[in-house]
Amino acid sequence: MERDNMNVTIEKVFQNKTKVHVLYWVGWLFTFTLTYGSLHGDYTSSFFTEMMQLPFRLMFVYGVIEFLVPNFLNKKKISLFFLLFGVALIGITVMTRFMFVYVITELPFFVKSQPSHDFDFHALVNSAMKLAFALMLPLIFAFFERWYNLQKETQALHEDKIEAEFAFLKSQLHPHFLFNTLNSLYSLIITKDSRAEDLVLKLSSLLRYMLYEATSKTILFSQELEYIKDYIDLEKNRYGERCKVVLEVNTNEREHTISPLLMLSFLENSFKHGLNGHTENGWIHIKINIDENDWLDFKVENSISTLMQEHKKNLGNGIGLKNVKRRLDILYKDNYQLNITSNNTYRVHMRVNLKALSSEKIMKSKEVLI
């Protein structure tokens, strides 16, 4: 939050940089008018001296910032940059001294007792140092602005890369689910099972959810929970008496958001490996809990069919599970825990901090892209 506030402040400063520069030069005039005025006892002469030399300083400062830096320094033409910088510094210094000696000192308000030093070396060095000093803060401001913009561009490229990766992951997830469900539907149709009609309706509802609602960066947890229930009903329709599914849900009263389809791959895997090959007595236990600290605790445990016992080492290595692990890494970083075991049963235990992925945070940073 503090970092977001700081970025907003920096953006406002850059948006009003003309005002910042005006304030800088007003401060310059005020400071040196008081300094030289108190030194020589004449504030009027000091003010008009600074005012008449100001155009030369502006020419030097913004010539360096707007021309020399972008065209030479930023393009790694270091030697040429310093050569032209030296020429500009000497040229503007001579012009400033010329203005002071032959114009300002002849004006009626100038105090004749004030030393002019003409063009001696000491006076030229002082004028050059004053020019360099005038350049310092605007140049630092310009360098910081460029660095900040480069950081934003780098972050944008990183976000685009993540967005492309997530689009790829999601493109794999949808066909994976669809093919499994169509296979189920096909098996019911060829056996003229009456459950096929209800399965089509469930599938239509789920696909509508996946194609339209689940494309958002986040959705309400209550919506995701309804989707999970529909999916379980669909699979129970498919397996009938072979499948005993127990779902326990316990959430707090607060509204939460979550990345869509996060629990789907684990449920798919449980139905696939827990019930395929079982003629009876297959079971799946699912527990979904949200505690008072807004941590989602998701547990799924299922029996392992005889057919799948031979391939037990591959239970946690499917494309869908690899995808969801990658999504968790990108979305929640250190705000999740995932443990998968497969002995006599297959167990998944996932904990996710739902506060780590709020809609407000995504709108500001775009870090989460699915």
Tab-separated table of C-alpha atoms in Angstrom:
chain	number	residue	atom	x	y	z
A	1	MET	CA	0.000	0.000	0.000
A	2	GLU	CA	2.799	2.422	0.906
A	3	ARG	CA	4.541	1.640	-2.368
A	4	ASP	CA	1.318	2.273	-4.310
A	5	ASN	CA	0.885	5.639	-2.561
A	6	MET	CA	4.477	6.572	-3.335
A	7	ASN	CA	4.009	5.681	-7.015
A	8	VAL	CA	0.862	7.812	-7.170
A	9	THR	CA	2.781	10.745	-5.668
A	10	ILE	CA	5.638	10.321	-8.155
A	11	GLU	CA	3.184	10.184	-11.063
A	12	LYS	CA	1.563	13.421	-9.893
A	13	VAL	CA	4.961	15.131	-9.688
A	14	PHE	CA	5.837	14.075	-13.243
A	15	GLN	CA	2.422	15.168	-14.513
A	16	ASN	CA	3.065	18.623	-13.038
A	17	LYS	CA	6.762	18.861	-13.859
A	18	THR	CA	6.330	22.261	-15.540
A	19	LYS	CA	5.137	23.655	-12.221
A	20	VAL	CA	8.044	21.923	-10.474
A	21	HIS	CA	10.547	23.606	-12.802
A	22	VAL	CA	8.861	26.997	-12.409
A	23	LEU	CA	9.027	26.651	-8.624
A	24	TYR	CA	12.692	25.694	-8.908
A	25	TRP	CA	13.599	28.843	-10.845
A	26	VAL	CA	11.491	31.051	-8.597
A	27	GLY	CA	13.387	29.562	-5.676
A	28	TRP	CA	16.663	30.186	-7.523
A	29	LEU	CA	15.854	33.881	-8.035
A	30	PHE	CA	14.722	34.280	-4.446
A	31	THR	CA	17.806	32.554	-2.999
A	32	PHE	CA	20.448	34.396	-5.021
A	33	THR	CA	18.683	37.749	-4.763
A	34	LEU	CA	18.806	37.445	-0.973
A	35	THR	CA	22.381	36.088	-1.004
A	36	TYR	CA	23.956	38.774	-3.217
A	37	GLY	CA	21.618	41.485	-1.951
A	38	SER	CA	22.719	40.961	1.641
A	39	LEU	CA	26.347	40.655	0.525
A	40	HIS	CA	26.416	43.949	-1.432
A	41	GLY	CA	23.629	45.778	0.364
A	42	ASP	CA	21.524	46.199	-2.787
A	43	TYR	CA	18.627	43.794	-3.375
A	44	THR	CA	17.344	45.645	-6.466
A	45	SER	CA	20.624	45.219	-8.361
A	46	SER	CA	20.848	41.588	-7.316
A	47	PHE	CA	17.295	40.843	-8.464
A	48	PHE	CA	17.678	42.426	-11.907
A	49	THR	CA	21.109	40.859	-12.358
A	50	GLU	CA	19.657	37.404	-11.763
A	51	MET	CA	16.626	38.127	-13.957
A	52	MET	CA	18.729	39.302	-16.910
A	53	GLN	CA	21.094	36.333	-16.670
A	54	LEU	CA	18.248	33.837	-16.258
A	55	PRO	CA	17.609	33.318	-20.027
A	56	PHE	CA	21.223	32.193	-20.497
A	57	ARG	CA	20.940	29.747	-17.634
A	58	LEU	CA	17.669	28.390	-19.026
A	59	MET	CA	19.314	28.008	-22.427
A	60	PHE	CA	22.184	26.021	-20.912
A	61	VAL	CA	20.173	23.841	-18.512
A	62	TYR	CA	17.449	22.799	-20.943
A	63	GLY	CA	19.859	22.548	-23.849
A	64	VAL	CA	21.747	19.906	-21.866
A	65	ILE	CA	18.620	18.108	-20.599
A	66	GLU	CA	16.525	18.194	-23.771
A	67	PHE	CA	19.240	17.933	-26.446
A	68	LEU	CA	22.625	16.707	-25.228
A	69	VAL	CA	21.417	14.009	-22.810
A	70	PRO	CA	18.873	12.260	-25.091
A	71	ASN	CA	20.917	12.578	-28.296
A	72	PHE	CA	24.375	11.791	-26.973
A	73	LEU	CA	24.549	10.551	-23.379
A	74	ASN	CA	21.599	8.158	-23.647
A	75	LYS	CA	22.969	6.836	-26.937
A	76	LYS	CA	26.350	6.063	-25.355
A	77	LYS	CA	28.159	8.816	-27.267
A	78	ILE	CA	29.989	9.763	-24.095
A	79	SER	CA	33.022	11.568	-25.566
A	80	LEU	CA	30.896	13.691	-27.874
A	81	PHE	CA	28.526	14.494	-25.027
A	82	PHE	CA	31.291	15.837	-22.778
A	83	LEU	CA	32.866	17.746	-25.673
A	84	LEU	CA	29.614	19.523	-26.503
A	85	PHE	CA	28.841	19.976	-22.804
A	86	GLY	CA	32.199	21.734	-22.342
A	87	VAL	CA	31.630	23.942	-25.387
A	88	ALA	CA	28.149	24.880	-24.123
A	89	LEU	CA	29.416	25.573	-20.602
A	90	ILE	CA	32.249	27.816	-21.813
A	91	GLY	CA	30.055	29.567	-24.380
A	92	ILE	CA	27.206	30.347	-21.982
A	93	THR	CA	29.693	31.386	-19.275
A	94	VAL	CA	31.299	33.935	-21.618
A	95	MET	CA	27.868	35.207	-22.718
A	96	THR	CA	26.773	35.558	-19.077
A	97	ARG	CA	29.905	37.503	-18.154
A	98	PHE	CA	29.523	39.680	-21.250
A	99	MET	CA	25.938	40.486	-20.231
A	100	PHE	CA	27.072	41.357	-16.707
A	101	VAL	CA	30.151	43.452	-17.595
A	102	TYR	CA	28.878	45.411	-20.596
A	103	VAL	CA	25.125	45.592	-20.004
A	104	ILE	CA	24.106	45.097	-16.367
A	105	THR	CA	26.903	47.223	-14.862
A	106	GLU	CA	25.909	50.122	-17.137
A	107	LEU	CA	22.303	50.172	-15.989
A	108	PRO	CA	21.308	53.041	-13.657
A	109	PHE	CA	20.209	50.783	-10.791
A	110	PHE	CA	23.567	48.981	-10.611
A	111	VAL	CA	25.688	49.875	-7.598
A	112	LYS	CA	28.998	51.049	-9.074
A	113	SER	CA	30.894	50.062	-5.960
A	114	GLN	CA	29.898	46.434	-6.550
A	115	PRO	CA	32.904	44.610	-8.043
A	116	SER	CA	32.468	43.264	-11.588
A	117	HIS	CA	35.871	41.520	-12.042
A	118	ASP	CA	35.342	41.807	-15.799
A	119	PHE	CA	36.689	38.679	-17.539
A	120	ASP	CA	39.366	37.548	-15.096
A	121	PHE	CA	39.824	33.808	-14.527
A	122	HIS	CA	38.289	33.823	-11.054
A	123	ALA	CA	35.093	35.489	-12.303
A	124	LEU	CA	34.780	33.070	-15.243
A	125	VAL	CA	35.225	30.038	-12.975
A	126	ASN	CA	32.591	31.356	-10.560
A	127	SER	CA	30.136	31.918	-13.430
A	128	ALA	CA	30.801	28.424	-14.815
A	129	MET	CA	30.300	26.839	-11.386
A	130	LYS	CA	27.054	28.741	-10.956
A	131	LEU	CA	25.825	27.401	-14.306
A	132	ALA	CA	26.786	23.847	-13.342
A	133	PHE	CA	25.041	24.283	-9.995
A	134	ALA	CA	21.901	25.529	-11.750
A	135	LEU	CA	21.941	22.368	-13.882
A	136	MET	CA	22.324	19.916	-10.995
A	137	LEU	CA	18.775	19.548	-9.634
A	138	PRO	CA	16.931	19.677	-13.005
A	139	LEU	CA	19.358	17.068	-14.358
A	140	ILE	CA	18.816	14.774	-11.363
A	141	PHE	CA	15.059	15.203	-11.819
A	142	ALA	CA	15.357	14.307	-15.527
A	143	PHE	CA	17.499	11.240	-14.797
A	144	PHE	CA	15.066	10.040	-12.140
A	145	GLU	CA	12.112	10.513	-14.498
A	146	ARG	CA	13.868	8.491	-17.204
A	147	TRP	CA	14.779	5.728	-14.734
A	148	TYR	CA	11.217	5.609	-13.417
A	149	ASN	CA	9.763	5.349	-16.933
A	150	LEU	CA	12.212	2.568	-17.818
A	151	GLN	CA	11.112	0.692	-14.694
A	152	LYS	CA	7.478	1.061	-15.760
A	153	GLU	CA	8.280	-0.237	-19.251
A	154	THR	CA	10.145	-3.215	-17.806
A	155	GLN	CA	7.213	-3.972	-15.507
A	156	ALA	CA	4.782	-3.694	-18.426
A	157	LEU	CA	6.858	-6.164	-20.467
A	158	HIS	CA	6.927	-8.541	-17.502
A	159	GLU	CA	3.149	-8.287	-17.132
A	160	ASP	CA	2.645	-8.898	-20.862
A	161	LYS	CA	4.802	-12.017	-20.598
A	162	ILE	CA	2.748	-13.307	-17.663
A	163	GLU	CA	-0.490	-12.506	-19.487
A	164	ALA	CA	0.669	-14.481	-22.528
A	165	GLU	CA	1.674	-17.414	-20.317
A	166	PHE	CA	-1.672	-17.396	-18.550
A	167	ALA	CA	-3.534	-17.263	-21.848
A	168	PHE	CA	-1.609	-20.374	-22.857
A	169	LEU	CA	-2.393	-22.132	-19.571
A	170	LYS	CA	-6.064	-21.300	-19.855
A	171	SER	CA	-6.173	-22.461	-23.486
A	172	GLN	CA	-4.952	-25.856	-22.254
A	173	LEU	CA	-7.361	-25.985	-19.332
A	174	HIS	CA	-10.597	-25.512	-21.274
A	175	PRO	CA	-10.101	-28.291	-23.864
A	176	HIS	CA	-8.902	-30.638	-21.103
A	177	PHE	CA	-12.155	-30.217	-19.214
A	178	LEU	CA	-14.301	-30.249	-22.351
A	179	PHE	CA	-12.816	-33.437	-23.771
A	180	ASN	CA	-13.320	-35.310	-20.498
A	181	THR	CA	-16.934	-34.215	-20.273
A	182	LEU	CA	-17.721	-34.964	-23.921
A	183	ASN	CA	-16.306	-38.450	-23.458
A	184	SER	CA	-18.665	-38.914	-20.530
A	185	LEU	CA	-21.586	-37.619	-22.567
A	186	TYR	CA	-20.732	-39.899	-25.473
A	187	SER	CA	-20.682	-42.978	-23.256
A	188	LEU	CA	-24.136	-42.118	-21.882
A	189	ILE	CA	-25.605	-41.429	-25.312
A	190	ILE	CA	-24.472	-44.697	-26.891
A	191	THR	CA	-25.986	-46.606	-23.973
A	192	LYS	CA	-29.156	-44.477	-24.245
A	193	ASP	CA	-28.802	-43.510	-20.618
A	194	SER	CA	-31.523	-41.097	-19.418
A	195	ARG	CA	-28.893	-39.095	-17.572
A	196	ALA	CA	-27.512	-37.768	-20.876
A	197	GLU	CA	-30.158	-35.024	-21.089
A	198	ASP	CA	-29.367	-33.650	-17.639
A	199	LEU	CA	-25.676	-33.928	-18.423
A	200	VAL	CA	-26.107	-31.740	-21.512
A	201	LEU	CA	-27.821	-29.035	-19.443
A	202	LYS	CA	-25.101	-29.125	-16.802
A	203	LEU	CA	-22.414	-29.007	-19.450
A	204	SER	CA	-24.074	-26.025	-21.136
A	205	SER	CA	-24.179	-24.141	-17.837
A	206	LEU	CA	-20.558	-24.942	-17.034
A	207	LEU	CA	-19.287	-23.948	-20.463
A	208	ARG	CA	-21.178	-20.671	-20.241
A	209	TYR	CA	-19.423	-20.042	-16.939
A	210	MET	CA	-15.999	-20.907	-18.341
A	211	LEU	CA	-16.365	-18.910	-21.545
A	212	TYR	CA	-17.864	-15.742	-20.087
A	213	GLU	CA	-17.659	-15.415	-16.312
A	214	ALA	CA	-14.353	-17.213	-15.738
A	215	THR	CA	-12.524	-14.919	-18.159
A	216	SER	CA	-12.434	-12.224	-15.464
A	217	LYS	CA	-9.261	-11.694	-13.489
A	218	THR	CA	-11.154	-12.528	-10.324
A	219	ILE	CA	-14.646	-13.656	-9.476
A	220	LEU	CA	-16.621	-13.896	-6.283
A	221	PHE	CA	-15.793	-16.995	-4.300
A	222	SER	CA	-19.510	-17.732	-4.017
A	223	GLN	CA	-19.709	-17.964	-7.818
A	224	GLU	CA	-16.744	-20.307	-7.956
A	225	LEU	CA	-18.316	-22.448	-5.251
A	226	GLU	CA	-21.548	-22.759	-7.234
A	227	TYR	CA	-19.516	-23.784	-10.257
A	228	ILE	CA	-17.720	-26.439	-8.181
A	229	LYS	CA	-21.068	-27.811	-6.987
A	230	ASP	CA	-22.382	-27.969	-10.561
A	231	TYR	CA	-19.244	-29.747	-11.663
A	232	ILE	CA	-19.577	-32.308	-8.874
A	233	ASP	CA	-23.241	-32.867	-9.806
A	234	LEU	CA	-22.206	-33.402	-13.406
A	235	GLU	CA	-19.638	-36.023	-12.446
A	236	LYS	CA	-22.051	-37.729	-10.042
A	237	ASN	CA	-24.477	-37.907	-12.939
A	238	ARG	CA	-21.775	-39.537	-14.970
A	239	TYR	CA	-20.670	-42.179	-12.452
A	240	GLY	CA	-23.974	-42.862	-10.744
A	241	GLU	CA	-23.887	-45.482	-7.976
A	242	ARG	CA	-20.170	-46.122	-8.472
A	243	CYS	CA	-19.437	-42.709	-6.997
A	244	LYS	CA	-19.825	-41.594	-3.401
A	245	VAL	CA	-18.962	-37.898	-3.124
A	246	VAL	CA	-19.035	-35.961	0.143
A	247	LEU	CA	-18.724	-32.172	0.005
A	248	GLU	CA	-18.302	-30.110	3.181
A	249	VAL	CA	-18.293	-26.316	2.976
A	250	ASN	CA	-17.638	-23.893	5.830
A	251	THR	CA	-16.955	-20.226	5.056
A	252	ASN	CA	-17.102	-16.975	6.998
A	253	GLU	CA	-19.646	-14.296	6.186
A	254	ARG	CA	-17.272	-11.956	4.344
A	255	GLU	CA	-17.293	-11.676	0.563
A	256	HIS	CA	-14.150	-13.000	-1.102
A	257	THR	CA	-12.607	-13.071	-4.547
A	258	ILE	CA	-10.525	-15.817	-6.114
A	259	SER	CA	-8.871	-16.630	-9.405
A	260	PRO	CA	-11.380	-18.635	-11.500
A	261	LEU	CA	-11.094	-22.408	-11.918
A	262	LEU	CA	-8.321	-22.749	-9.361
A	263	MET	CA	-9.757	-25.899	-7.753
A	264	LEU	CA	-10.979	-27.500	-10.977
A	265	SER	CA	-7.833	-29.442	-11.894
A	266	PHE	CA	-7.665	-31.111	-8.481
A	267	LEU	CA	-11.311	-32.162	-8.703
A	268	GLU	CA	-10.870	-33.445	-12.244
A	269	ASN	CA	-7.870	-35.441	-11.130
A	270	SER	CA	-9.797	-36.938	-8.215
A	271	PHE	CA	-12.677	-38.083	-10.381
A	272	LYS	CA	-10.339	-39.381	-13.049
A	273	HIS	CA	-8.045	-41.393	-10.792
A	274	GLY	CA	-10.487	-42.087	-8.000
A	275	LEU	CA	-13.319	-43.557	-10.039
A	276	ASN	CA	-11.967	-44.732	-13.391
A	277	GLY	CA	-11.583	-48.500	-13.143
A	278	HIS	CA	-13.838	-48.788	-10.084
A	279	THR	CA	-16.927	-50.884	-10.564
A	280	GLU	CA	-18.144	-49.839	-7.121
A	281	ASN	CA	-17.104	-48.315	-3.802
A	282	GLY	CA	-15.182	-45.385	-5.292
A	283	TRP	CA	-15.259	-42.322	-3.075
A	284	ILE	CA	-14.185	-38.685	-2.958
A	285	HIS	CA	-14.202	-36.421	0.114
A	286	ILE	CA	-13.995	-32.670	-0.461
A	287	LYS	CA	-13.651	-30.034	2.263
A	288	ILE	CA	-13.720	-26.308	1.560
A	289	ASN	CA	-13.159	-23.956	4.472
A	290	ILE	CA	-12.406	-20.226	4.845
A	291	ASP	CA	-11.119	-19.236	8.266
A	292	GLU	CA	-11.375	-15.898	10.072
A	293	ASN	CA	-8.060	-14.764	8.562
A	294	ASP	CA	-9.479	-15.288	5.043
A	295	TRP	CA	-7.340	-18.305	4.233
A	296	LEU	CA	-8.978	-20.829	1.931
A	297	ASP	CA	-8.370	-24.394	3.105
A	298	PHE	CA	-9.164	-26.833	0.290
A	299	LYS	CA	-8.831	-30.584	0.838
A	300	VAL	CA	-9.723	-33.389	-1.505
A	301	GLU	CA	-9.069	-37.066	-0.866
A	302	ASN	CA	-10.131	-39.964	-3.033
A	303	SER	CA	-9.763	-43.692	-3.393
A	304	ILE	CA	-7.363	-44.960	-6.040
A	305	SER	CA	-8.765	-47.499	-8.464
A	306	THR	CA	-6.950	-50.739	-9.182
A	307	LEU	CA	-6.313	-49.525	-12.700
A	308	MET	CA	-4.627	-46.377	-11.428
A	309	GLN	CA	-2.559	-48.137	-8.748
A	310	GLU	CA	-0.169	-49.257	-11.490
A	311	HIS	CA	0.368	-45.628	-12.563
A	312	LYS	CA	0.373	-44.070	-9.092
A	313	LYS	CA	3.672	-42.250	-9.613
A	314	ASN	CA	2.074	-40.203	-12.407
A	315	LEU	CA	-0.979	-39.111	-10.422
A	316	GLY	CA	0.365	-35.633	-9.726
A	317	ASN	CA	2.102	-35.013	-13.037
A	318	GLY	CA	-0.719	-34.266	-15.461
A	319	ILE	CA	-0.894	-31.128	-17.599
A	320	GLY	CA	-3.789	-29.754	-15.566
A	321	LEU	CA	-1.913	-30.053	-12.259
A	322	LYS	CA	1.277	-28.567	-13.682
A	323	ASN	CA	-0.767	-25.644	-14.943
A	324	VAL	CA	-2.468	-24.992	-11.629
A	325	LYS	CA	0.866	-25.140	-9.785
A	326	ARG	CA	2.275	-22.566	-12.179
A	327	ARG	CA	-0.802	-20.379	-11.744
A	328	LEU	CA	-0.437	-20.525	-7.967
A	329	ASP	CA	3.235	-19.547	-8.210
A	330	ILE	CA	2.451	-16.495	-10.328
A	331	LEU	CA	-0.768	-15.419	-8.647
A	332	TYR	CA	-0.137	-16.013	-4.978
A	333	LYS	CA	3.653	-16.343	-4.717
A	334	ASP	CA	4.349	-16.903	-0.988
A	335	ASN	CA	0.673	-16.752	-0.061
A	336	TYR	CA	-0.208	-20.364	-0.731
A	337	GLN	CA	0.707	-23.898	0.387
A	338	LEU	CA	0.192	-27.043	-1.660
A	339	ASN	CA	0.762	-30.626	-0.581
A	340	ILE	CA	-0.060	-33.657	-2.748
A	341	THR	CA	0.405	-37.245	-1.560
A	342	SER	CA	-0.595	-40.597	-3.006
A	343	ASN	CA	-0.272	-43.767	-0.943
A	344	ASN	CA	-3.366	-45.895	-0.513
A	345	THR	CA	-5.409	-42.777	-1.245
A	346	TYR	CA	-4.788	-39.611	-3.225
A	347	ARG	CA	-4.749	-36.432	-1.122
A	348	VAL	CA	-4.521	-32.758	-2.045
A	349	HIS	CA	-4.273	-30.045	0.580
A	350	MET	CA	-4.156	-26.461	-0.700
A	351	ARG	CA	-4.160	-23.315	1.419
A	352	VAL	CA	-4.501	-19.908	-0.226
A	353	ASN	CA	-4.548	-16.445	1.304
A	354	LEU	CA	-7.562	-14.884	-0.419
A	355	LYS	CA	-6.551	-11.400	0.730
A	356	ALA	CA	-3.415	-11.654	-1.437
A	357	LEU	CA	-5.527	-11.426	-4.579
A	358	SER	CA	-8.035	-8.607	-4.234
A	359	SER	CA	-9.735	-6.927	-7.188
A	360	GLU	CA	-8.379	-3.566	-6.061
A	361	LYS	CA	-4.804	-4.830	-6.146
A	362	ILE	CA	-5.214	-6.226	-9.651
A	363	MET	CA	-6.685	-3.000	-10.969
A	364	LYS	CA	-3.672	-1.069	-9.655
A	365	SER	CA	-0.789	-3.371	-10.503
A	366	LYS	CA	-2.093	-5.777	-13.097
A	367	GLU	CA	0.168	-8.328	-11.573
A	368	VAL	CA	-2.516	-11.017	-11.571
A	369	LEU	CA	-3.756	-11.785	-15.009
A	370	ILE	CA	-6.297	-14.547	-14.819
